[in-house]
PDB file of C-alpha atoms and ligand atoms in Angstrom:
ATOM      1  CA  UNK D   1       0.221 -10.020 -20.930  1.00  0.00           C
ATOM      2  CA  UNK D   2      -1.259 -10.541 -17.278  1.00  0.00           C
ATOM      3  CA  UNK D   3      -0.663  -8.256 -14.180  1.00  0.00           C
ATOM      4  CA  UNK D   4       1.648  -9.170 -11.491  1.00  0.00           C
ATOM      5  CA  UNK D   5      -1.513  -8.228  -9.548  1.00  0.00           C
ATOM      6  CA  UNK D   6      -4.113 -10.914 -11.445  1.00  0.00           C
ATOM      7  CA  UNK D   7      -1.574 -13.011 -11.498  1.00  0.00           C
ATOM      8  CA  UNK D   8      -1.451 -12.679  -7.591  1.00  0.00           C
ATOM      9  CA  UNK D   9      -5.090 -11.998  -7.179  1.00  0.00           C
ATOM     10  CA  UNK D  10      -5.404 -15.781  -8.634  1.00  0.00           C
ATOM     11  CA  UNK D  11      -2.694 -17.373  -6.910  1.00  0.00           C
ATOM     12  CA  UNK D  12      -3.962 -16.239  -3.369  1.00  0.00           C
ATOM     13  CA  UNK D  13      -7.744 -17.060  -4.463  1.00  0.00           C
ATOM     14  CA  UNK D  14      -6.162 -20.949  -5.652  1.00  0.00           C
ATOM     15  CA  UNK D  15      -3.426 -21.592  -2.882  1.00  0.00           C
ATOM     16  CA  UNK D  16      -4.667 -19.217  -0.234  1.00  0.00           C
ATOM     17  CA  UNK D  17      -3.551 -15.923   1.520  1.00  0.00           C
ATOM     18  CA  UNK D  18       0.417 -17.034   2.279  1.00  0.00           C
ATOM     19  CA  UNK D  19       3.445 -16.080   1.529  1.00  0.00           C
ATOM     20  CA  UNK D  20       6.655 -18.568   2.875  1.00  0.00           C
ATOM     21  CA  UNK D  21      10.203 -17.177   3.116  1.00  0.00           C
ATOM     22  CA  UNK D  22      13.158 -19.041   2.591  1.00  0.00           C
ATOM     23  CA  UNK D  23      15.905 -17.653   4.643  1.00  0.00           C
ATOM     24  CA  UNK D  24      18.508 -20.260   5.295  1.00  0.00           C
ATOM     25  CA  UNK D  25      20.452 -19.278   8.430  1.00  0.00           C
ATOM     26  CA  UNK D  26      23.149 -20.685   9.564  1.00  0.00           C
ATOM     27  CA  UNK D  27      21.112 -21.914  12.570  1.00  0.00           C
ATOM     28  CA  UNK D  28      18.417 -23.740  10.865  1.00  0.00           C
ATOM     29  CA  UNK D  29      21.062 -25.259   8.259  1.00  0.00           C
ATOM     30  CA  UNK D  30      22.851 -26.716  11.570  1.00  0.00           C
ATOM     31  CA  UNK D  31      19.369 -27.910  12.857  1.00  0.00           C
ATOM     32  CA  UNK D  32      18.512 -29.458   9.710  1.00  0.00           C
ATOM     33  CA  UNK D  33      21.834 -30.980   9.323  1.00  0.00           C
ATOM     34  CA  UNK D  34      23.241 -29.847   6.882  1.00  0.00           C
ATOM     35  CA  UNK D  35      26.989 -27.939   6.542  1.00  0.00           C
ATOM     36  CA  UNK D  36      26.925 -24.171   6.249  1.00  0.00           C
ATOM     37  CA  UNK D  37      28.253 -23.835   2.885  1.00  0.00           C
ATOM     38  CA  UNK D  38      27.097 -23.874  -0.550  1.00  0.00           C
ATOM     39  CA  UNK D  39      26.313 -27.466  -0.847  1.00  0.00           C
ATOM     40  CA  UNK D  40      24.086 -27.056   2.646  1.00  0.00           C
ATOM     41  CA  UNK D  41      22.361 -24.142   1.454  1.00  0.00           C
ATOM     42  CA  UNK D  42      21.345 -26.271  -2.411  1.00  0.00           C
ATOM     43  CA  UNK D  43      19.513 -28.680  -0.185  1.00  0.00           C
ATOM     44  CA  UNK D  44      17.963 -26.629   2.225  1.00  0.00           C
ATOM     45  CA  UNK D  45      16.397 -24.787  -0.602  1.00  0.00           C
ATOM     46  CA  UNK D  46      15.692 -28.072  -2.984  1.00  0.00           C
ATOM     47  CA  UNK D  47      14.057 -29.545   0.068  1.00  0.00           C
ATOM     48  CA  UNK D  48      11.800 -26.474   0.561  1.00  0.00           C
ATOM     49  CA  UNK D  49      10.781 -25.967  -2.698  1.00  0.00           C
ATOM     50  CA  UNK D  50       9.792 -29.726  -3.341  1.00  0.00           C
ATOM     51  CA  UNK D  51       7.785 -29.519  -0.169  1.00  0.00           C
ATOM     52  CA  UNK D  52       5.586 -26.788  -0.555  1.00  0.00           C
ATOM     53  CA  UNK D  53       6.930 -25.035  -4.038  1.00  0.00           C
ATOM     54  CA  UNK D  54       3.807 -26.557  -5.143  1.00  0.00           C
ATOM     55  CA  UNK D  55       1.192 -25.230  -2.756  1.00  0.00           C
ATOM     56  CA  UNK D  56       2.053 -22.394  -1.469  1.00  0.00           C
ATOM     57  CA  UNK D  57       0.850 -18.354  -3.310  1.00  0.00           C
ATOM     58  CA  UNK D  58       4.313 -16.976  -2.779  1.00  0.00           C
ATOM     59  CA  UNK D  59       7.493 -18.037  -1.635  1.00  0.00           C
ATOM     60  CA  UNK D  60      10.081 -15.005  -0.887  1.00  0.00           C
ATOM     61  CA  UNK D  61      13.555 -16.067  -0.874  1.00  0.00           C
ATOM     62  CA  UNK D  62      15.874 -13.456   1.040  1.00  0.00           C
ATOM     63  CA  UNK D  63      18.651 -12.993  -1.253  1.00  0.00           C
ATOM     64  CA  UNK D  64      21.339 -12.371   1.934  1.00  0.00           C
ATOM     65  CA  UNK D  65      21.388 -15.593   3.130  1.00  0.00           C
ATOM     66  CA  UNK D  66      22.284 -16.418  -0.704  1.00  0.00           C
ATOM     67  CA  UNK D  67      24.339 -13.556  -1.057  1.00  0.00           C
ATOM     68  CA  UNK D  68      26.832 -14.623   2.081  1.00  0.00           C
ATOM     69  CA  UNK D  69      28.102 -17.855  -0.049  1.00  0.00           C
ATOM     70  CA  UNK D  70      29.319 -15.039  -3.155  1.00  0.00           C
ATOM     71  CA  UNK D  71      28.622 -16.439  -6.896  1.00  0.00           C
ATOM     72  CA  UNK D  72      27.809 -19.964  -6.234  1.00  0.00           C
ATOM     73  CA  UNK D  73      25.012 -18.715  -3.464  1.00  0.00           C
ATOM     74  CA  UNK D  74      23.908 -16.687  -6.144  1.00  0.00           C
ATOM     75  CA  UNK D  75      23.610 -19.385  -8.287  1.00  0.00           C
ATOM     76  CA  UNK D  76      21.426 -21.259  -5.937  1.00  0.00           C
ATOM     77  CA  UNK D  77      19.278 -18.477  -5.672  1.00  0.00           C
ATOM     78  CA  UNK D  78      18.480 -18.343  -9.685  1.00  0.00           C
ATOM     79  CA  UNK D  79      17.765 -22.260  -9.656  1.00  0.00           C
ATOM     80  CA  UNK D  80      15.585 -22.100  -6.572  1.00  0.00           C
ATOM     81  CA  UNK D  81      13.689 -19.118  -8.111  1.00  0.00           C
ATOM     82  CA  UNK D  82      13.344 -21.251 -11.601  1.00  0.00           C
ATOM     83  CA  UNK D  83      12.205 -24.300  -9.394  1.00  0.00           C
ATOM     84  CA  UNK D  84       9.820 -22.252  -7.314  1.00  0.00           C
ATOM     85  CA  UNK D  85       8.034 -20.528 -11.027  1.00  0.00           C
ATOM     86  CA  UNK D  86       8.250 -24.194 -12.384  1.00  0.00           C
ATOM     87  CA  UNK D  87       6.666 -25.485  -9.264  1.00  0.00           C
ATOM     88  CA  UNK D  88       3.876 -22.848 -10.069  1.00  0.00           C
ATOM     89  CA  UNK D  89       4.644 -20.372  -6.975  1.00  0.00           C
ATOM     90  CA  UNK D  90       4.894 -16.647  -7.446  1.00  0.00           C
ATOM     91  CA  UNK D  91       8.294 -15.773  -6.505  1.00  0.00           C
ATOM     92  CA  UNK D  92       8.933 -12.585  -4.128  1.00  0.00           C
ATOM     93  CA  UNK D  93      12.633 -11.662  -4.337  1.00  0.00           C
ATOM     94  CA  UNK D  94      13.380  -9.625  -1.128  1.00  0.00           C
ATOM     95  CA  UNK D  95      16.046  -7.935  -1.734  1.00  0.00           C
ATOM     96  CA  UNK D  96      15.282  -4.562  -0.695  1.00  0.00           C
ATOM     97  CA  UNK D  97      16.732  -2.233  -3.658  1.00  0.00           C
ATOM     98  CA  UNK D  98      16.842   1.480  -3.569  1.00  0.00           C
ATOM     99  CA  UNK D  99      19.455   4.034  -5.430  1.00  0.00           C
ATOM    100  CA  UNK D 100      19.554   6.909  -7.369  1.00  0.00           C
ATOM    101  CA  UNK D 101      17.240   6.639 -10.371  1.00  0.00           C
ATOM    102  CA  UNK D 102      20.067   5.357 -13.073  1.00  0.00           C
ATOM    103  CA  UNK D 103      21.539   2.517 -10.683  1.00  0.00           C
ATOM    104  CA  UNK D 104      17.419   1.540 -10.160  1.00  0.00           C
ATOM    105  CA  UNK D 105      16.938   0.934 -13.589  1.00  0.00           C
ATOM    106  CA  UNK D 106      19.880  -1.636 -13.163  1.00  0.00           C
ATOM    107  CA  UNK D 107      18.351  -3.104 -10.839  1.00  0.00           C
ATOM    108  CA  UNK D 108      15.118  -3.041 -12.408  1.00  0.00           C
ATOM    109  CA  UNK D 109      17.179  -4.960 -15.136  1.00  0.00           C
ATOM    110  CA  UNK D 110      18.697  -7.451 -12.853  1.00  0.00           C
ATOM    111  CA  UNK D 111      15.400  -8.689 -11.076  1.00  0.00           C
ATOM    112  CA  UNK D 112      12.308  -7.681 -13.185  1.00  0.00           C
ATOM    113  CA  UNK D 113      13.707  -8.464 -16.726  1.00  0.00           C
ATOM    114  CA  UNK D 114      12.282 -11.759 -17.978  1.00  0.00           C
ATOM    115  CA  UNK D 115      15.791 -12.261 -20.057  1.00  0.00           C
ATOM    116  CA  UNK D 116      17.671 -11.951 -16.684  1.00  0.00           C
ATOM    117  CA  UNK D 117      19.138 -15.023 -14.801  1.00  0.00           C
ATOM    118  CA  UNK D 118      17.894 -13.638 -11.565  1.00  0.00           C
ATOM    119  CA  UNK D 119      14.501 -12.683 -12.552  1.00  0.00           C
ATOM    120  CA  UNK D 120      11.283 -12.659 -10.195  1.00  0.00           C
ATOM    121  CA  UNK D 121       7.975 -12.216 -10.214  1.00  0.00           C
ATOM    122  CA  UNK D 122       8.436  -9.547  -8.053  1.00  0.00           C
ATOM    123  CA  UNK D 123      10.867  -7.622  -5.734  1.00  0.00           C
ATOM    124  CA  UNK D 124      11.179  -5.437  -2.389  1.00  0.00           C
ATOM    125  CA  UNK D 125      12.087  -1.955  -2.752  1.00  0.00           C
ATOM    126  CA  UNK D 126      13.740   0.530  -0.193  1.00  0.00           C
ATOM    127  CA  UNK D 127      12.177   4.077  -0.994  1.00  0.00           C
ATOM    128  CA  UNK D 128      14.529   6.167   0.957  1.00  0.00           C
ATOM    129  CA  UNK D 129      16.079   7.734  -1.898  1.00  0.00           C
ATOM    130  CA  UNK D 130      12.685   8.948  -2.532  1.00  0.00           C
ATOM    131  CA  UNK D 131       9.732   6.943  -3.903  1.00  0.00           C
ATOM    132  CA  UNK D 132      10.402   8.677  -7.270  1.00  0.00           C
ATOM    133  CA  UNK D 133      13.939   7.188  -7.926  1.00  0.00           C
ATOM    134  CA  UNK D 134      12.226   3.757  -8.055  1.00  0.00           C
ATOM    135  CA  UNK D 135      10.212   4.925 -11.161  1.00  0.00           C
ATOM    136  CA  UNK D 136      12.549   2.630 -13.950  1.00  0.00           C
ATOM    137  CA  UNK D 137      11.612  -0.651 -11.566  1.00  0.00           C
ATOM    138  CA  UNK D 138       7.599   0.248 -11.479  1.00  0.00           C
ATOM    139  CA  UNK D 139       8.404   1.054 -15.295  1.00  0.00           C
ATOM    140  CA  UNK D 140      10.093  -2.412 -15.669  1.00  0.00           C
ATOM    141  CA  UNK D 141       7.219  -4.058 -13.572  1.00  0.00           C
ATOM    142  CA  UNK D 142       4.671  -2.649 -15.429  1.00  0.00           C
ATOM    143  CA  UNK D 143       6.195  -3.844 -18.981  1.00  0.00           C
ATOM    144  CA  UNK D 144       6.484  -7.134 -18.110  1.00  0.00           C
ATOM    145  CA  UNK D 145       3.830  -8.261 -15.222  1.00  0.00           C
ATOM    146  CA  UNK D 146       5.948  -7.558 -12.448  1.00  0.00           C
ATOM    147  CA  UNK D 147       5.544  -6.250  -8.728  1.00  0.00           C
ATOM    148  CA  UNK D 148       7.443  -4.326  -6.627  1.00  0.00           C
ATOM    149  CA  UNK D 149       6.706  -4.209  -2.578  1.00  0.00           C
ATOM    150  CA  UNK D 150       7.585  -1.115  -1.190  1.00  0.00           C
ATOM    151  CA  UNK D 151       9.029  -0.489   2.668  1.00  0.00           C
ATOM    152  CA  UNK D 152       6.201   1.787   4.018  1.00  0.00           C
ATOM    153  CA  UNK D 153       5.878   0.486   8.434  1.00  0.00           C
ATOM    154  CA  UNK D 154       8.480  -2.316   8.973  1.00  0.00           C
ATOM    155  CA  UNK D 155       8.639  -5.197  11.376  1.00  0.00           C
ATOM    156  CA  UNK D 156      11.629  -4.187  13.185  1.00  0.00           C
ATOM    157  CA  UNK D 157      11.114  -1.383  16.123  1.00  0.00           C
ATOM    158  CA  UNK D 158      14.202   0.531  14.437  1.00  0.00           C
ATOM    159  CA  UNK D 159      12.245   1.571  11.569  1.00  0.00           C
ATOM    160  CA  UNK D 160       9.816   3.696  13.270  1.00  0.00           C
ATOM    161  CA  UNK D 161      11.925   6.745  13.976  1.00  0.00           C
ATOM    162  CA  UNK D 162      12.569   7.351  10.266  1.00  0.00           C
ATOM    163  CA  UNK D 163       9.167   5.609   8.939  1.00  0.00           C
ATOM    164  CA  UNK D 164       7.212   8.241  11.533  1.00  0.00           C
ATOM    165  CA  UNK D 165       8.892  11.241  10.901  1.00  0.00           C
ATOM    166  CA  UNK D 166       6.969  13.772  10.021  1.00  0.00           C
ATOM    167  CA  UNK D 167       7.266  16.201   6.647  1.00  0.00           C
ATOM    168  CA  UNK D 168       7.008  19.974   5.840  1.00  0.00           C
ATOM    169  CA  UNK D 169       3.472  18.714   4.606  1.00  0.00           C
ATOM    170  CA  UNK D 170       2.432  17.255   7.850  1.00  0.00           C
ATOM    171  CA  UNK D 171       2.422  13.217   6.245  1.00  0.00           C
ATOM    172  CA  UNK D 172       4.836  10.792   8.142  1.00  0.00           C
ATOM    173  CA  UNK D 173       7.267   9.066   5.542  1.00  0.00           C
ATOM    174  CA  UNK D 174       5.628   6.043   5.512  1.00  0.00           C
ATOM    175  CA  UNK D 175       1.846   8.033   5.088  1.00  0.00           C
ATOM    176  CA  UNK D 176       3.948   9.485   1.615  1.00  0.00           C
ATOM    177  CA  UNK D 177       5.334   6.091   0.583  1.00  0.00           C
ATOM    178  CA  UNK D 178       1.929   4.647   0.727  1.00  0.00           C
ATOM    179  CA  UNK D 179       0.059   7.672  -0.621  1.00  0.00           C
ATOM    180  CA  UNK D 180       2.532   7.712  -3.960  1.00  0.00           C
ATOM    181  CA  UNK D 181       2.228   3.560  -4.453  1.00  0.00           C
ATOM    182  CA  UNK D 182      -1.672   3.771  -4.115  1.00  0.00           C
ATOM    183  CA  UNK D 183      -1.435   6.428  -7.200  1.00  0.00           C
ATOM    184  CA  UNK D 184      -0.056   3.543  -9.181  1.00  0.00           C
ATOM    185  CA  UNK D 185      -2.682   1.209  -8.460  1.00  0.00           C
ATOM    186  CA  UNK D 186      -5.788   3.728  -8.303  1.00  0.00           C
ATOM    187  CA  UNK D 187      -8.650   2.423 -10.612  1.00  0.00           C
ATOM    188  CA  UNK D 188      -6.712  -1.150 -11.325  1.00  0.00           C
ATOM    189  CA  UNK D 189      -9.043  -4.072 -10.508  1.00  0.00           C
ATOM    190  CA  UNK D 190      -8.553  -7.125  -9.285  1.00  0.00           C
ATOM    191  CA  UNK D 191      -5.803  -5.736  -7.233  1.00  0.00           C
ATOM    192  CA  UNK D 192      -2.942  -3.127  -8.180  1.00  0.00           C
ATOM    193  CA  UNK D 193       0.537  -4.662  -8.711  1.00  0.00           C
ATOM    194  CA  UNK D 194       2.317  -2.442  -6.606  1.00  0.00           C
ATOM    195  CA  UNK D 195       2.363  -3.263  -2.777  1.00  0.00           C
ATOM    196  CA  UNK D 196       3.779  -2.251   0.672  1.00  0.00           C
ATOM    197  CA  UNK D 197       5.553  -3.721   3.083  1.00  0.00           C
ATOM    198  CA  UNK D 198       3.645  -3.592   6.738  1.00  0.00           C
ATOM    199  CA  UNK D 199       4.984  -5.616   9.640  1.00  0.00           C
ATOM    200  CA  UNK D 200       2.750  -7.755  11.431  1.00  0.00           C
ATOM    201  CA  UNK D 201       4.322  -6.761  14.594  1.00  0.00           C
ATOM    202  CA  UNK D 202       3.469  -2.884  15.100  1.00  0.00           C
ATOM    203  CA  UNK D 203       0.168  -2.801  15.960  1.00  0.00           C
ATOM    204  CA  UNK D 204      -2.400   0.035  15.040  1.00  0.00           C
ATOM    205  CA  UNK D 205      -0.664   2.213  12.932  1.00  0.00           C
ATOM    206  CA  UNK D 206      -2.204   5.203  12.540  1.00  0.00           C
ATOM    207  CA  UNK D 207      -1.536   5.416   8.881  1.00  0.00           C
ATOM    208  CA  UNK D 208      -4.372   5.231   6.405  1.00  0.00           C
ATOM    209  CA  UNK D 209      -4.105   1.952   4.318  1.00  0.00           C
ATOM    210  CA  UNK D 210      -7.438   2.006   2.781  1.00  0.00           C
ATOM    211  CA  UNK D 211      -6.651   3.394  -0.664  1.00  0.00           C
ATOM    212  CA  UNK D 212      -3.673   0.980  -1.498  1.00  0.00           C
ATOM    213  CA  UNK D 213      -5.468  -0.973  -3.578  1.00  0.00           C
ATOM    214  CA  UNK D 214      -2.580  -3.119  -4.136  1.00  0.00           C
ATOM    215  CA  UNK D 215      -0.958  -6.147  -1.835  1.00  0.00           C
ATOM    216  CA  UNK D 216      -0.039  -5.391   1.623  1.00  0.00           C
ATOM    217  CA  UNK D 217       2.887  -8.068   2.439  1.00  0.00           C
ATOM    218  CA  UNK D 218       2.853  -8.531   6.124  1.00  0.00           C
ATOM    219  CA  UNK D 219       6.264 -10.114   7.884  1.00  0.00           C
ATOM    220  CA  UNK D 220       6.717 -10.646  11.336  1.00  0.00           C
ATOM    221  CA  UNK D 221       4.583 -13.178  12.104  1.00  0.00           C
ATOM    222  CA  UNK D 222       5.923 -16.057  14.003  1.00  0.00           C
ATOM    223  CA  UNK D 223       9.529 -15.440  15.073  1.00  0.00           C
ATOM    224  CA  UNK D 224       9.039 -11.965  15.688  1.00  0.00           C
ATOM    225  CA  UNK D 225       5.876 -12.401  17.721  1.00  0.00           C
ATOM    226  CA  UNK D 226       3.506 -10.885  15.380  1.00  0.00           C
ATOM    227  CA  UNK D 227       0.424 -13.073  15.007  1.00  0.00           C
ATOM    228  CA  UNK D 228      -2.371 -13.541  12.796  1.00  0.00           C
ATOM    229  CA  UNK D 229      -5.166 -12.216  15.398  1.00  0.00           C
ATOM    230  CA  UNK D 230      -2.859  -9.234  15.345  1.00  0.00           C
ATOM    231  CA  UNK D 231      -3.163  -8.431  11.999  1.00  0.00           C
ATOM    232  CA  UNK D 232      -6.663  -7.011  12.260  1.00  0.00           C
ATOM    233  CA  UNK D 233      -5.072  -4.649  14.592  1.00  0.00           C
ATOM    234  CA  UNK D 234      -2.473  -3.517  12.269  1.00  0.00           C
ATOM    235  CA  UNK D 235      -4.757  -3.482   9.142  1.00  0.00           C
ATOM    236  CA  UNK D 236      -8.072  -3.166  10.098  1.00  0.00           C
ATOM    237  CA  UNK D 237     -10.552  -2.280   7.024  1.00  0.00           C
ATOM    238  CA  UNK D 238      -7.565  -3.092   4.739  1.00  0.00           C
ATOM    239  CA  UNK D 239      -7.324  -6.684   6.178  1.00  0.00           C
ATOM    240  CA  UNK D 240      -8.263  -8.272   2.737  1.00  0.00           C
ATOM    241  CA  UNK D 241      -5.508  -6.891   0.914  1.00  0.00           C
ATOM    242  CA  UNK D 242      -2.777  -8.349   3.475  1.00  0.00           C
ATOM    243  CA  UNK D 243      -0.199 -11.103   2.417  1.00  0.00           C
ATOM    244  CA  UNK D 244       0.965 -12.813   5.742  1.00  0.00           C
ATOM    245  CA  UNK D 245       4.627 -13.747   5.470  1.00  0.00           C
ATOM    246  CA  UNK D 246       6.688 -16.469   7.921  1.00  0.00           C
ATOM    247  CA  UNK D 247       9.997 -17.735   7.247  1.00  0.00           C
ATOM    248  CA  UNK D 248      11.541 -19.278  10.538  1.00  0.00           C
ATOM    249  CA  UNK D 249       7.998 -20.193  11.742  1.00  0.00           C
ATOM    250  CA  UNK D 250       8.055 -23.014   8.848  1.00  0.00           C
ATOM    251  CA  UNK D 251      11.805 -23.596   7.875  1.00  0.00           C
ATOM    252  CA  UNK D 252      12.130 -24.602  11.516  1.00  0.00           C
ATOM    253  CA  UNK D 253       9.812 -27.380  11.357  1.00  0.00           C
ATOM    254  CA  UNK D 254      12.448 -28.820   8.727  1.00  0.00           C
ATOM    255  CA  UNK D 255      13.982 -31.096   7.644  1.00  0.00           C
ATOM    256  CA  UNK D 256      11.298 -33.406   6.721  1.00  0.00           C
ATOM    257  CA  UNK D 257       8.879 -32.634   3.877  1.00  0.00           C
ATOM    258  CA  UNK D 258       5.893 -33.707   5.899  1.00  0.00           C
ATOM    259  CA  UNK D 259       6.639 -31.725   8.747  1.00  0.00           C
ATOM    260  CA  UNK D 260       7.037 -28.316   6.358  1.00  0.00           C
ATOM    261  CA  UNK D 261       3.913 -29.036   4.812  1.00  0.00           C
ATOM    262  CA  UNK D 262       1.775 -29.601   7.703  1.00  0.00           C
ATOM    263  CA  UNK D 263       3.325 -26.155   9.667  1.00  0.00           C
ATOM    264  CA  UNK D 264       2.721 -24.207   6.208  1.00  0.00           C
ATOM    265  CA  UNK D 265      -0.830 -25.550   6.382  1.00  0.00           C
ATOM    266  CA  UNK D 266      -0.872 -24.922  10.158  1.00  0.00           C
ATOM    267  CA  UNK D 267      -0.324 -20.755   9.041  1.00  0.00           C
ATOM    268  CA  UNK D 268      -2.291 -21.069   6.196  1.00  0.00           C
ATOM    269  CA  UNK D 269      -5.551 -22.033   8.428  1.00  0.00           C
ATOM    270  CA  UNK D 270      -5.014 -19.289  11.097  1.00  0.00           C
ATOM    271  CA  UNK D 271      -3.848 -16.770   8.409  1.00  0.00           C
ATOM    272  CA  UNK D 272      -7.548 -17.810   6.426  1.00  0.00           C
ATOM    273  CA  UNK D 273      -9.041 -17.527   9.986  1.00  0.00           C
ATOM    274  CA  UNK D 274      -7.819 -14.204  10.568  1.00  0.00           C
ATOM    275  CA  UNK D 275      -8.247 -12.619   7.234  1.00  0.00           C
ATOM    276  CA  UNK D 276     -12.061 -14.115   6.857  1.00  0.00           C
ATOM    277  CA  UNK D 277     -13.432 -11.694   9.716  1.00  0.00           C
ATOM    278  CA  UNK D 278     -12.133  -9.061   7.634  1.00  0.00           C
TER     279      UNK D 278
HETATM  280  O1  LIG Q   1       9.479  -5.442   7.997  1.00  0.00           O
HETATM  281  C1  LIG Q   1      10.130  -6.075   7.444  1.00  0.00           C
HETATM  282  C2  LIG Q   1      11.144  -6.331   5.732  1.00  0.00           C
HETATM  283  C3  LIG Q   1      11.049  -7.705   5.514  1.00  0.00           C
HETATM  284  N1  LIG Q   1      11.350  -8.692   6.409  1.00  0.00           N
HETATM  285  C4  LIG Q   1      12.092 -10.124   5.811  1.00  0.00           C
HETATM  286  O2  LIG Q   1      11.039 -10.891   6.243  1.00  0.00           O
HETATM  287  C5  LIG Q   1      11.529 -11.788   6.897  1.00  0.00           C
HETATM  288  C6  LIG Q   1      10.801 -12.277   8.382  1.00  0.00           C
HETATM  289  O3  LIG Q   1      11.461 -13.391   8.389  1.00  0.00           O
HETATM  290  P1  LIG Q   1      11.048 -14.374   9.871  1.00  0.00           P
HETATM  291  O4  LIG Q   1      12.103 -15.394   9.979  1.00  0.00           O
HETATM  292  O5  LIG Q   1       9.274 -14.761   9.839  1.00  0.00           O
HETATM  293  O6  LIG Q   1      11.028 -13.808  11.109  1.00  0.00           O
HETATM  294  C7  LIG Q   1      13.207 -11.683   6.785  1.00  0.00           C
HETATM  295  O7  LIG Q   1      13.521 -12.196   5.299  1.00  0.00           O
HETATM  296  C8  LIG Q   1      13.190 -10.401   6.732  1.00  0.00           C
HETATM  297  O8  LIG Q   1      14.322  -9.937   6.025  1.00  0.00           O
HETATM  298  C9  LIG Q   1      10.836  -8.527   7.799  1.00  0.00           C
HETATM  299  O9  LIG Q   1      11.185  -9.228   8.556  1.00  0.00           O
HETATM  300  N2  LIG Q   1      10.583  -7.114   8.211  1.00  0.00           N
END
């Protein structure tokens, strides 16, 4: 069985360093001339899958925008994940789950067990009940070749108050998360399966990302103000491990598939150029 790290490394080598998010905001549905209902959601997602599913390394559906339509919205999420995987994209489901360990085990079954209808290649996770509480997710991912991206330094300004709080050992909360995830990837080649989320908006982090040896998802590009040129400031020597992520910047180019593809090619070229300077 191939690990998620191996699969991601190959996908990025073949398709380029880019993650595109599927965030069907009500405003985007309206801009695309679609109704704000399950039918509109389904058409939006099908258009994105058909336009870019066969050319982007990673696609990141944002679960919240599907959940707001209830069971039928989650049904669209299931079929979107399936279609994306059939098109050869790795699916990173953005659910930011976290809880006590026994409940985390249920989340792991829901998203990282291949027998689940919502099975994805990787998920996002929240470490604020303790990184150790995520162990069942880590174990399930490892058992099935999946990945987990844990929030470390998020792109929103409110995150810093929690993530940069300093603990008794002098490390920030974020550095503790970084260090614990780094341990999981130690010695793994070419890339570990356990990643971190570090926002592209946050500037110089003051944190040591050099030993993570896993993917660094960088949301916040485009709509939130982050730029490919700014990635060097945020990530420094860790730049080669960065997976830049855009949602609204690309989706806003729709609904024409050719325009979605052109926006994807544009941001990919910008990211390639920024990461090539590493
Ligand atoms: O720190 C974080 C973690 C996750 N996100 C998610 O990424 C996308 C960003 O969307 P844009 O339209 O490109 O701003 C969205 O799903 C967020 O929930 C993040 O922005 N920052």
